[in-house]
Structures are given as C-alpha cells and as structure tokens.
mmCIF file of C-alpha atoms and ligand atoms in Angstrom:
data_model
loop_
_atom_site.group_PDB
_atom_site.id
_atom_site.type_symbol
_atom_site.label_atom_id
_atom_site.label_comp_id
_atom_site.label_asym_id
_atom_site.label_seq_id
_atom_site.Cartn_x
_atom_site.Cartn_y
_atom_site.Cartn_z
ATOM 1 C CA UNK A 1 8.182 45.040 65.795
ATOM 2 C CA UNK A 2 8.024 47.427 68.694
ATOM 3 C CA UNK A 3 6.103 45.295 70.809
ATOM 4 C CA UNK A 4 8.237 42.171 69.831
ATOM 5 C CA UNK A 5 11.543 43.791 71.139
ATOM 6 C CA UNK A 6 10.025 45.000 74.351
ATOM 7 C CA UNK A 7 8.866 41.046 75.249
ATOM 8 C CA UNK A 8 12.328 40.251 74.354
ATOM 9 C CA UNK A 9 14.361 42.923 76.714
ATOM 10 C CA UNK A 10 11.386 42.340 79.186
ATOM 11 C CA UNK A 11 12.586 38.219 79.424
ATOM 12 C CA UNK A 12 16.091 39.587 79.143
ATOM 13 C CA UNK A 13 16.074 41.656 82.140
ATOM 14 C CA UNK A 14 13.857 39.084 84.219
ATOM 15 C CA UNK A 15 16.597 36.533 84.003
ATOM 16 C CA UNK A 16 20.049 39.083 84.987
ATOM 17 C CA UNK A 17 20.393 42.812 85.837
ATOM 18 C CA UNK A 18 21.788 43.922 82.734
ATOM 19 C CA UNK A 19 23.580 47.474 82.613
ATOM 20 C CA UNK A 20 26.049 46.159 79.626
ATOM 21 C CA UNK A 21 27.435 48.662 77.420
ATOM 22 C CA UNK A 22 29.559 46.502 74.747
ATOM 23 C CA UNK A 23 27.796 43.651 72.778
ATOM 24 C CA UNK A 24 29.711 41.362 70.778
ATOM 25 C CA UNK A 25 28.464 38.946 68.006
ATOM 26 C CA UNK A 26 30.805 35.761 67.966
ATOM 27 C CA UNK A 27 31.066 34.553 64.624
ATOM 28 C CA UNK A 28 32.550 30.922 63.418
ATOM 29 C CA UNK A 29 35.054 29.266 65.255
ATOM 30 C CA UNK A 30 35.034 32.268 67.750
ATOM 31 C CA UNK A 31 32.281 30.349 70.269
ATOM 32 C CA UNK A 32 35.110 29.791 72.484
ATOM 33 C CA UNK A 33 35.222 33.052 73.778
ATOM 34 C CA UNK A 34 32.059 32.855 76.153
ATOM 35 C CA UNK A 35 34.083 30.639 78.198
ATOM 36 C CA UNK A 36 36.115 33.383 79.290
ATOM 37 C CA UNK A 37 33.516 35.467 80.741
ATOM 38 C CA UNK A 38 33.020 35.822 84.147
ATOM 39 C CA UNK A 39 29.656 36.216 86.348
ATOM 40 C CA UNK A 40 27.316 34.469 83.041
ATOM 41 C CA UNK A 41 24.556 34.306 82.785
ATOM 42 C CA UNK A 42 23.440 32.076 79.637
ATOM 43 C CA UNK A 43 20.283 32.422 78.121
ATOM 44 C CA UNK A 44 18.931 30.061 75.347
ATOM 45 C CA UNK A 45 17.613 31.906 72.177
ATOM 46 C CA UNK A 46 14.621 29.735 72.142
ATOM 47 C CA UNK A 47 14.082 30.466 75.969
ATOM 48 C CA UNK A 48 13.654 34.359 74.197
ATOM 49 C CA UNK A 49 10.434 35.306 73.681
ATOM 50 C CA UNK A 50 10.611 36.737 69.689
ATOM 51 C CA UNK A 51 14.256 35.336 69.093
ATOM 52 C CA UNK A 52 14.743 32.990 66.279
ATOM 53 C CA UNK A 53 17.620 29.840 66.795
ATOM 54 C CA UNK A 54 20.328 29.854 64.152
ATOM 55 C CA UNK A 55 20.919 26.019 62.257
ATOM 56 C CA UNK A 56 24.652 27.261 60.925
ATOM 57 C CA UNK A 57 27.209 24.749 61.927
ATOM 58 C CA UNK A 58 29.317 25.202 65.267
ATOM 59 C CA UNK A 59 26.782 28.512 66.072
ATOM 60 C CA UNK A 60 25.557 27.964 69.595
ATOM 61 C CA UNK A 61 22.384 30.033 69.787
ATOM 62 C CA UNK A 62 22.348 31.763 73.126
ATOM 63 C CA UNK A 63 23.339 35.130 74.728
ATOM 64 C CA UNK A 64 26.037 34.794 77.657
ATOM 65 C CA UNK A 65 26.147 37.808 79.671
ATOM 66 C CA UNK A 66 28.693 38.688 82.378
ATOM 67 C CA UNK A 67 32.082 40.184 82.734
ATOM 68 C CA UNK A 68 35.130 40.071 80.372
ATOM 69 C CA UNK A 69 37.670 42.037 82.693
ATOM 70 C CA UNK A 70 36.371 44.613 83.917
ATOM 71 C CA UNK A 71 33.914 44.992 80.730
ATOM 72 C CA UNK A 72 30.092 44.122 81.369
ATOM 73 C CA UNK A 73 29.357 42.511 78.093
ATOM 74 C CA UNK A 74 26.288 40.820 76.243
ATOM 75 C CA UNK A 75 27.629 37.923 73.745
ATOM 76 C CA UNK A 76 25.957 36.745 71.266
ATOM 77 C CA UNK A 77 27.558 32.666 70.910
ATOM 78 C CA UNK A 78 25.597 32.325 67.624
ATOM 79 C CA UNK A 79 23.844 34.170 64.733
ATOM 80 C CA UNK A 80 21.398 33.904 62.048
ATOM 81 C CA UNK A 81 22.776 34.061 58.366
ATOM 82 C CA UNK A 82 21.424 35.032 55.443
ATOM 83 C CA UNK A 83 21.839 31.559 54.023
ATOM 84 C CA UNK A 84 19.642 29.552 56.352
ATOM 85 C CA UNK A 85 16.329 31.577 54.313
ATOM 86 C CA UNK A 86 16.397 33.919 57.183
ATOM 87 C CA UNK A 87 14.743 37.778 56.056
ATOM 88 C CA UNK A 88 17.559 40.793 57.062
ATOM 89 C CA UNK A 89 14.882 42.194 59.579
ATOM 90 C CA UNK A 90 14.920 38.794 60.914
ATOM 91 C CA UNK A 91 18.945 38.527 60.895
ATOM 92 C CA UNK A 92 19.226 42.134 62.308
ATOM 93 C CA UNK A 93 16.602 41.470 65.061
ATOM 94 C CA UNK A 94 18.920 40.676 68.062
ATOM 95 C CA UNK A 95 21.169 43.733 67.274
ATOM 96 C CA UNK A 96 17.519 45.691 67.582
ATOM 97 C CA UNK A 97 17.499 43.764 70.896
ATOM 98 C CA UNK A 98 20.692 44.536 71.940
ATOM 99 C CA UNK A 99 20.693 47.854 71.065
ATOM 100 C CA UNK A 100 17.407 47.841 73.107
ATOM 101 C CA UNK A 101 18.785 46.786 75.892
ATOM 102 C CA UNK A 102 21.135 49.805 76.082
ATOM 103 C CA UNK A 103 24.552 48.887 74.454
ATOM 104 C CA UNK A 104 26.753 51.945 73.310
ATOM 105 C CA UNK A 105 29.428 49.508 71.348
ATOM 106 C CA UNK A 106 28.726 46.851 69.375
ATOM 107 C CA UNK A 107 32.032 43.764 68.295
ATOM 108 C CA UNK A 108 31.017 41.630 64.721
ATOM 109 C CA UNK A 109 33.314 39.620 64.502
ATOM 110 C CA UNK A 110 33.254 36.589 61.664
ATOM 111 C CA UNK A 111 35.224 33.948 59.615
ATOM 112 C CA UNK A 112 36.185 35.321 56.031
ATOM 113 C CA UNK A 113 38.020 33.987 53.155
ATOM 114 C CA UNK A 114 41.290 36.180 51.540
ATOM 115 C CA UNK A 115 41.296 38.135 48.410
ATOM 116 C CA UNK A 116 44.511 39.485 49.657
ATOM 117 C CA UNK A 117 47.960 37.915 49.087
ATOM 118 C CA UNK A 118 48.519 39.358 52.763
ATOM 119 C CA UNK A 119 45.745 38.620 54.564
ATOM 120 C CA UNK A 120 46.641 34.948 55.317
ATOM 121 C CA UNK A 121 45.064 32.213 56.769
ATOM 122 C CA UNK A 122 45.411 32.070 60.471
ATOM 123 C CA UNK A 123 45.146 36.359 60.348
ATOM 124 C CA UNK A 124 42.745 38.332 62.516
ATOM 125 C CA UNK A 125 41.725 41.705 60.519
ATOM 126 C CA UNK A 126 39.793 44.799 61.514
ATOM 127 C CA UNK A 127 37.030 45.850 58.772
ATOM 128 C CA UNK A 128 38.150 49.118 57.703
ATOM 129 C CA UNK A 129 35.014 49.486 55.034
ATOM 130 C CA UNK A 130 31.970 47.153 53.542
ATOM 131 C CA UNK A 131 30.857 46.420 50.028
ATOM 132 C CA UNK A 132 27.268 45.299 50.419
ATOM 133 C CA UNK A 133 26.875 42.519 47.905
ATOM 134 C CA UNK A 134 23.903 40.391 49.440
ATOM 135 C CA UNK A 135 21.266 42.301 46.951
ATOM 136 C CA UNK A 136 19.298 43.510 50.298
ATOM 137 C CA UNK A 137 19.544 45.723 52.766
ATOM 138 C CA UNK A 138 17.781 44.964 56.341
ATOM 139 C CA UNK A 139 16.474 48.699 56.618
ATOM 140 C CA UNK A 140 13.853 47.788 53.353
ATOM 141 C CA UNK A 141 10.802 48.323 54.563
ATOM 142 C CA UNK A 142 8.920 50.916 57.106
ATOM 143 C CA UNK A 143 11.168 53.122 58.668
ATOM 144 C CA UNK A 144 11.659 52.059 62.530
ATOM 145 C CA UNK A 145 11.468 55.551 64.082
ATOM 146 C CA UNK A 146 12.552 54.911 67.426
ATOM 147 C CA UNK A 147 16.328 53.287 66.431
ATOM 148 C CA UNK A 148 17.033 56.110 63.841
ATOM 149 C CA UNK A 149 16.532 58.001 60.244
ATOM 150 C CA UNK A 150 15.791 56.701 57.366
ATOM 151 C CA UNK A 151 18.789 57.324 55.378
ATOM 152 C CA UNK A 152 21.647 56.377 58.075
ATOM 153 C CA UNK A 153 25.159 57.838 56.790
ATOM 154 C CA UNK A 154 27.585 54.686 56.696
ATOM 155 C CA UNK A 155 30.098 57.811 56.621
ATOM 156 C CA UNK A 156 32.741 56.401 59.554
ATOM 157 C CA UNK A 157 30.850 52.832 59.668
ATOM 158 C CA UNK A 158 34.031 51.476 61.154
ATOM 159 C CA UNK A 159 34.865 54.042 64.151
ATOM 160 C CA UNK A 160 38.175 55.613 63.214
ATOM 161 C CA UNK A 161 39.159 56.247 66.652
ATOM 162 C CA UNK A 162 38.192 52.698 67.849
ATOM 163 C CA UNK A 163 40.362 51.105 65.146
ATOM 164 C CA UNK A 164 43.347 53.208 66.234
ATOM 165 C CA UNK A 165 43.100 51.570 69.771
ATOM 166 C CA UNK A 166 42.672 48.089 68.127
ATOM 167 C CA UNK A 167 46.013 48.917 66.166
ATOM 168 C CA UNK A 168 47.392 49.842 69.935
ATOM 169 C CA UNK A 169 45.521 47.149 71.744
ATOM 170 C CA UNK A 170 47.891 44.687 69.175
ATOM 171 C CA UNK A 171 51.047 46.380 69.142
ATOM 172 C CA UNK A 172 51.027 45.865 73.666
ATOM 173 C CA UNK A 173 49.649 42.377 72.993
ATOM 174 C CA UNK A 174 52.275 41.449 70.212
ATOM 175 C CA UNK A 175 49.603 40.658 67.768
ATOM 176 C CA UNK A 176 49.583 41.313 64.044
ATOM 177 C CA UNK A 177 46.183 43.350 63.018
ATOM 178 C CA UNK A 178 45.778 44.514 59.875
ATOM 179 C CA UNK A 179 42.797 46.538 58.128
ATOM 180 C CA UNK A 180 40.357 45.314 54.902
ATOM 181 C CA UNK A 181 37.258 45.521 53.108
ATOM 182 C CA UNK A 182 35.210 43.161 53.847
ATOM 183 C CA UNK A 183 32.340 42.628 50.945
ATOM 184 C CA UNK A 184 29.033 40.337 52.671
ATOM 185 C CA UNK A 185 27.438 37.707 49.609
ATOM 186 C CA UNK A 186 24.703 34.964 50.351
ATOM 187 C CA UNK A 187 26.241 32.111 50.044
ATOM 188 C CA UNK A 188 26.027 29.069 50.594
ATOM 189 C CA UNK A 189 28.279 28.401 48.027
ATOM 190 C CA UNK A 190 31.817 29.554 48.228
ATOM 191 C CA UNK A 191 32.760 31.988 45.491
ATOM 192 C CA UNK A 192 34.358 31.176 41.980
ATOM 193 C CA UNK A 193 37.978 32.186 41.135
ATOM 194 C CA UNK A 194 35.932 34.348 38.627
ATOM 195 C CA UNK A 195 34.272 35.772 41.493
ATOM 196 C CA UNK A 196 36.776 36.239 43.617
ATOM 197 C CA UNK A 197 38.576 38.267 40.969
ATOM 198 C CA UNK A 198 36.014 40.613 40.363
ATOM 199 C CA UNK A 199 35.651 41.452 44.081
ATOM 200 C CA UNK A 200 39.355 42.055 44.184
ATOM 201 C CA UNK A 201 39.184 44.307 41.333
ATOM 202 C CA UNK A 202 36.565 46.154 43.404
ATOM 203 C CA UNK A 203 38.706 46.567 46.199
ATOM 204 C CA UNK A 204 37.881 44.092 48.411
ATOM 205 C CA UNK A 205 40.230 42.075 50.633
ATOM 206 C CA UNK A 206 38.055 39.692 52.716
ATOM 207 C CA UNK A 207 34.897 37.842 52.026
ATOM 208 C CA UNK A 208 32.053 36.137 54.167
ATOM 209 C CA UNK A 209 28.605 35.468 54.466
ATOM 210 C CA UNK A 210 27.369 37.779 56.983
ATOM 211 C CA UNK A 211 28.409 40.926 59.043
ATOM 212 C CA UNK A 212 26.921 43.639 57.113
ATOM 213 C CA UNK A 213 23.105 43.347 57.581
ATOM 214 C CA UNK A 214 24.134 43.503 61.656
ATOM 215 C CA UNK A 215 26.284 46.479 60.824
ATOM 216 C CA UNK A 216 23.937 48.632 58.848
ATOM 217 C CA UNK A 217 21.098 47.800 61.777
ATOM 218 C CA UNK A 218 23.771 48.901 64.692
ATOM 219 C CA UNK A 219 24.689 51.988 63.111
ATOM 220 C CA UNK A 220 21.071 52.762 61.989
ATOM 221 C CA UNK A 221 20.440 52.426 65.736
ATOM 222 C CA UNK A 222 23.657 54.586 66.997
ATOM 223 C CA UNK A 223 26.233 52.300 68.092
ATOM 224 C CA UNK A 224 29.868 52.298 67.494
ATOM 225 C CA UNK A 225 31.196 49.474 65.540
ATOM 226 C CA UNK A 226 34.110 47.355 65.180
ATOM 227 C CA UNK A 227 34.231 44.442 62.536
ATOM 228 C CA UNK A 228 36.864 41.956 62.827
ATOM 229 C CA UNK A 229 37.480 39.023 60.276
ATOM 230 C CA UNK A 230 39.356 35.806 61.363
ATOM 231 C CA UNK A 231 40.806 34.933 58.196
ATOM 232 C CA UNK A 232 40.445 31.060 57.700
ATOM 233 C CA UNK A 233 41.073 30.560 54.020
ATOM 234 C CA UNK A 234 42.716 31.992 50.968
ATOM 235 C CA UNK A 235 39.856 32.163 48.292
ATOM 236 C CA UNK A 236 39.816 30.602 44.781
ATOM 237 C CA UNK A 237 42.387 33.209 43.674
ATOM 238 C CA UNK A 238 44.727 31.231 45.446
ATOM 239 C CA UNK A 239 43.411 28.275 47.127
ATOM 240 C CA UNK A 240 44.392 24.664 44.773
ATOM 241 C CA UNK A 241 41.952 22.642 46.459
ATOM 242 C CA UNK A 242 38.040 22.656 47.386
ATOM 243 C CA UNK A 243 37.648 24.512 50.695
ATOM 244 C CA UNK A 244 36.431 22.248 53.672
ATOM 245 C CA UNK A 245 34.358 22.992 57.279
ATOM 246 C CA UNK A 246 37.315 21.676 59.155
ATOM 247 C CA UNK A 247 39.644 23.990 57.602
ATOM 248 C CA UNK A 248 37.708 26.971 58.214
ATOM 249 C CA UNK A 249 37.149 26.125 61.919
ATOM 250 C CA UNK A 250 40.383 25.572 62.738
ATOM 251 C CA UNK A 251 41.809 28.686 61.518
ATOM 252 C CA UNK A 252 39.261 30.872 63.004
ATOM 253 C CA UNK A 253 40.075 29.152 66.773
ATOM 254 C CA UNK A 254 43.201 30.560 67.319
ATOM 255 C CA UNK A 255 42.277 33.940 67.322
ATOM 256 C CA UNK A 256 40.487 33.992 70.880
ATOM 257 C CA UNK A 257 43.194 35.395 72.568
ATOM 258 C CA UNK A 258 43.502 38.671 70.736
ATOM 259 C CA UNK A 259 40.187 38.728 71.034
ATOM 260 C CA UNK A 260 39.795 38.456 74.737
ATOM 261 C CA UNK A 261 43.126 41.270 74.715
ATOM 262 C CA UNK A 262 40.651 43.875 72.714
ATOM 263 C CA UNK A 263 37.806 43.318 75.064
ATOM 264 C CA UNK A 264 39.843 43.566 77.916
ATOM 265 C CA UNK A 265 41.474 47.203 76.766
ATOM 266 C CA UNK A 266 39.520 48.822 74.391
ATOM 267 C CA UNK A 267 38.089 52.157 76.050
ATOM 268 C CA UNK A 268 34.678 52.484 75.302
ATOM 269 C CA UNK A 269 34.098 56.015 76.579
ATOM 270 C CA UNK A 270 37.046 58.114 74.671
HETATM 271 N N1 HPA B 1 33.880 32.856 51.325
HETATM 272 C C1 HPA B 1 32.737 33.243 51.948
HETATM 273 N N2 HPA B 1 32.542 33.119 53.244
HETATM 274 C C2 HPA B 1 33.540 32.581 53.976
HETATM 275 C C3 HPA B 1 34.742 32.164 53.397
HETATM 276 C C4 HPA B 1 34.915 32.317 52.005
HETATM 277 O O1 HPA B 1 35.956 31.955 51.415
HETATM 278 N N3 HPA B 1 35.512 31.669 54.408
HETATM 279 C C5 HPA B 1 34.796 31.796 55.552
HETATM 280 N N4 HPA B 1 33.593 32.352 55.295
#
C-alpha cells in the first residue's frame, strides 16, 4: 500500500506544485463546484498511477487543484462508493492520497435523503455525528502504521470548533445550516419506510450511501473533518412516490453557493 501511495503523490506532484492544505470530496450534484476554482489544474483519475475511476452517475473522476479564494485546495469531482463492488481500502484510498499529499482539513460533502421532518429537501446540513451501518469498516485489515493507531478515537469526529464557524460562515452568508446524524448503508437500493423508521428511532436524521468509510480513513490519518449533506429527498417516512435520479440531482445543485461561502471563510488554522 505504501509503495502504491508514493507512485500516486509522485504523479501528483509531477503534474502541479501542490502545497494544499484543505481537500474536499464533492459528492452528487455538487460537481459544479470545480468550476469555481481558480489556477486548476485537472488531473484524470485514470491518468493516476494506483487510482481507481468511479462508474456512479454524474461523478466526474478527476482531482482539480487550484485556488478557491484565497484557499489552495485539492477537489476531488468524483468518488468511489461502496455500491459499485468497490473494497473500503479501495474507497478510502484517495483520502490516503490526499492525506499523503499533506492536507490538514479534509470537506465530505454528499447527497442524503431526510429522516427528519426538518431537514427538507433543498437543505444543506453539517454532520454533527455518524452511525456506521455499511457492516465494514475500511481500517479491517493490517494496521497502516504510518497514517495512525489502530484504534482511532471517533471522539470529536466532526470538529466542534469547525462546525461553530460553519454555523457563523451561514449566519454572514444568510444561509440556513442545520446539524444531523448522518448513518452510511450500501445501497443501491433506497431504504424501506420500515427502514427508514428504525434509523430514526436510532437517532438518525440523514441517510446516504457513502461518507463514512472516507471519514474514519481521514481521521485515522489526523485530519480535521467537516461532513456536509445536501438534502435531496425526504425518505420513505414521508416521501408518496418512488424516488427518481433527476430528483436527487436537482436538489443537491443548488447548494454550490454556500458551499463556495464555507470554503472561502472557514479558518483552517484556529
Ligand atoms: N437514501 C440513501 N442515499 C441517498 C438518499 C436516500 O434517500 N438520497 C440521496 N442519497
């Protein structure tokens, strides 16, 4: 694995002078944010020597690096899920990669469904907590030494203090931002109403098909992490209708602004 991430970073760094400190993972319906950086430069994933190409529809597959602001970022337009038969390891890889590459801050963002009467569609959410609910975790296996231990704490997973500037960030910006759990299952299939209840009853208020795996990896590895969920449908708790790929693109679109706002603002360094 070593080995593998060093040929990565090695391409990496042969195609732009990276000194980045915030990654971000762009999740669906999000892609639209790589247009607003500045200075890119766009790498492929299959131009990456040891980087797999994600088959999820609307997920680009390549890292655009450059300038949001005055932030250096890395962007990941694209991941791998869980769903397409992809291992966690294999999932988790590029966070290994970016983390690698010498990130301090790392933004997951994703489309979720609502377990919440209040989370609507159309909301953008900051992950206060996790339920891991996948039935794997991507740290099985041989510890990797030089990321971290091999019992990570997932004590302040969600960094307290970064989530008070995100609650900030919106109240300049004149953006509602609420908090939730967010619990990560398989997929592909949506979830039943029976489901759906059950995770409610747990405590859950959002639900998706990814996040978690990258999260566990990042703070295995010592980043900071923020999750944010673009809410794009109410779950069978509340939803009359089968749930469609249009739907849950459209909703997740109009949250690039705010994002762009938190990149923009959010001090990485406090
Ligand atoms: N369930 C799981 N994943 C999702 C959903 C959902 O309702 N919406 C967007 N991703």
């Amino acid at each position: 694995m070593e080995d593998r991430i060093q040929q990565s970073v090695s391409y990496i760094r042969s195609r732009a002078n990276i000194k980045q400190e915030l990654g971000i993972v762009l999740g669906t319906g999000l892609n639209s944010l790589a247009e607003r950086v500045k200075e890119t430069v766009e790498i492929p994933y299959g131009e990456i020597p040891g980087f797999k190409v994600s088959t999820a529809p609307s997920h680009k597959g390549r890292l655009v690096i450059g300038r949001v602001g005055n932030k250096r970022v890395v962007m990941m337009q694209g991941r791998l899920h869980y769903y397409e038969g992809y291992s966690l390891p294999e999932i988790t890889y590029p966070i290994r990669v970016l983390t690698a590459l010498g990130i301090n801050t790392l933004i997951l963002t994703n489309a979720a469904g609502s377990l919440n009467p209040y989370l609507l569609p159309g909301d953008l959410v900051a992950i206060n907590d996790h339920i891991n609910f996948m039935g794997n975790n991507p740290l099985i296996g041989a510890n990797e030494e030089q990321f971290g231990e091999r019992f990570p704490s997932l004590h302040d997973t969600y960094d307290a203090e970064l989530r008070g500037q995100l609650r900030q960030i919106a109240d300049r910006n004149n953006f509602k931002l609420r908090e939730g759990v967010y619990i990560a299952v398989t997929g592909p299939s949506f979830e039943t109403r029976a489901e759906c209840l059950m995770m409610r009853n747990w405590g859950a208020d959002l639900v998706g098909m990814s996040t978690v795996p990258e999260v566990i990896a990042a703070i295995h590895g010592g980043l900071r992490v923020i999750g944010l969920s673009a809410v794009t449908n109410f779950t069978n708790i509340f939803h009359g209708a089968a749930h469609t790929q249009a739907e849950i693109q459209e909703q997740a679109a109009g949250n690039t602004a705010k994002l762009e706002a938190i990149i923009k603002e959010i001090e990485l360094n406090s």
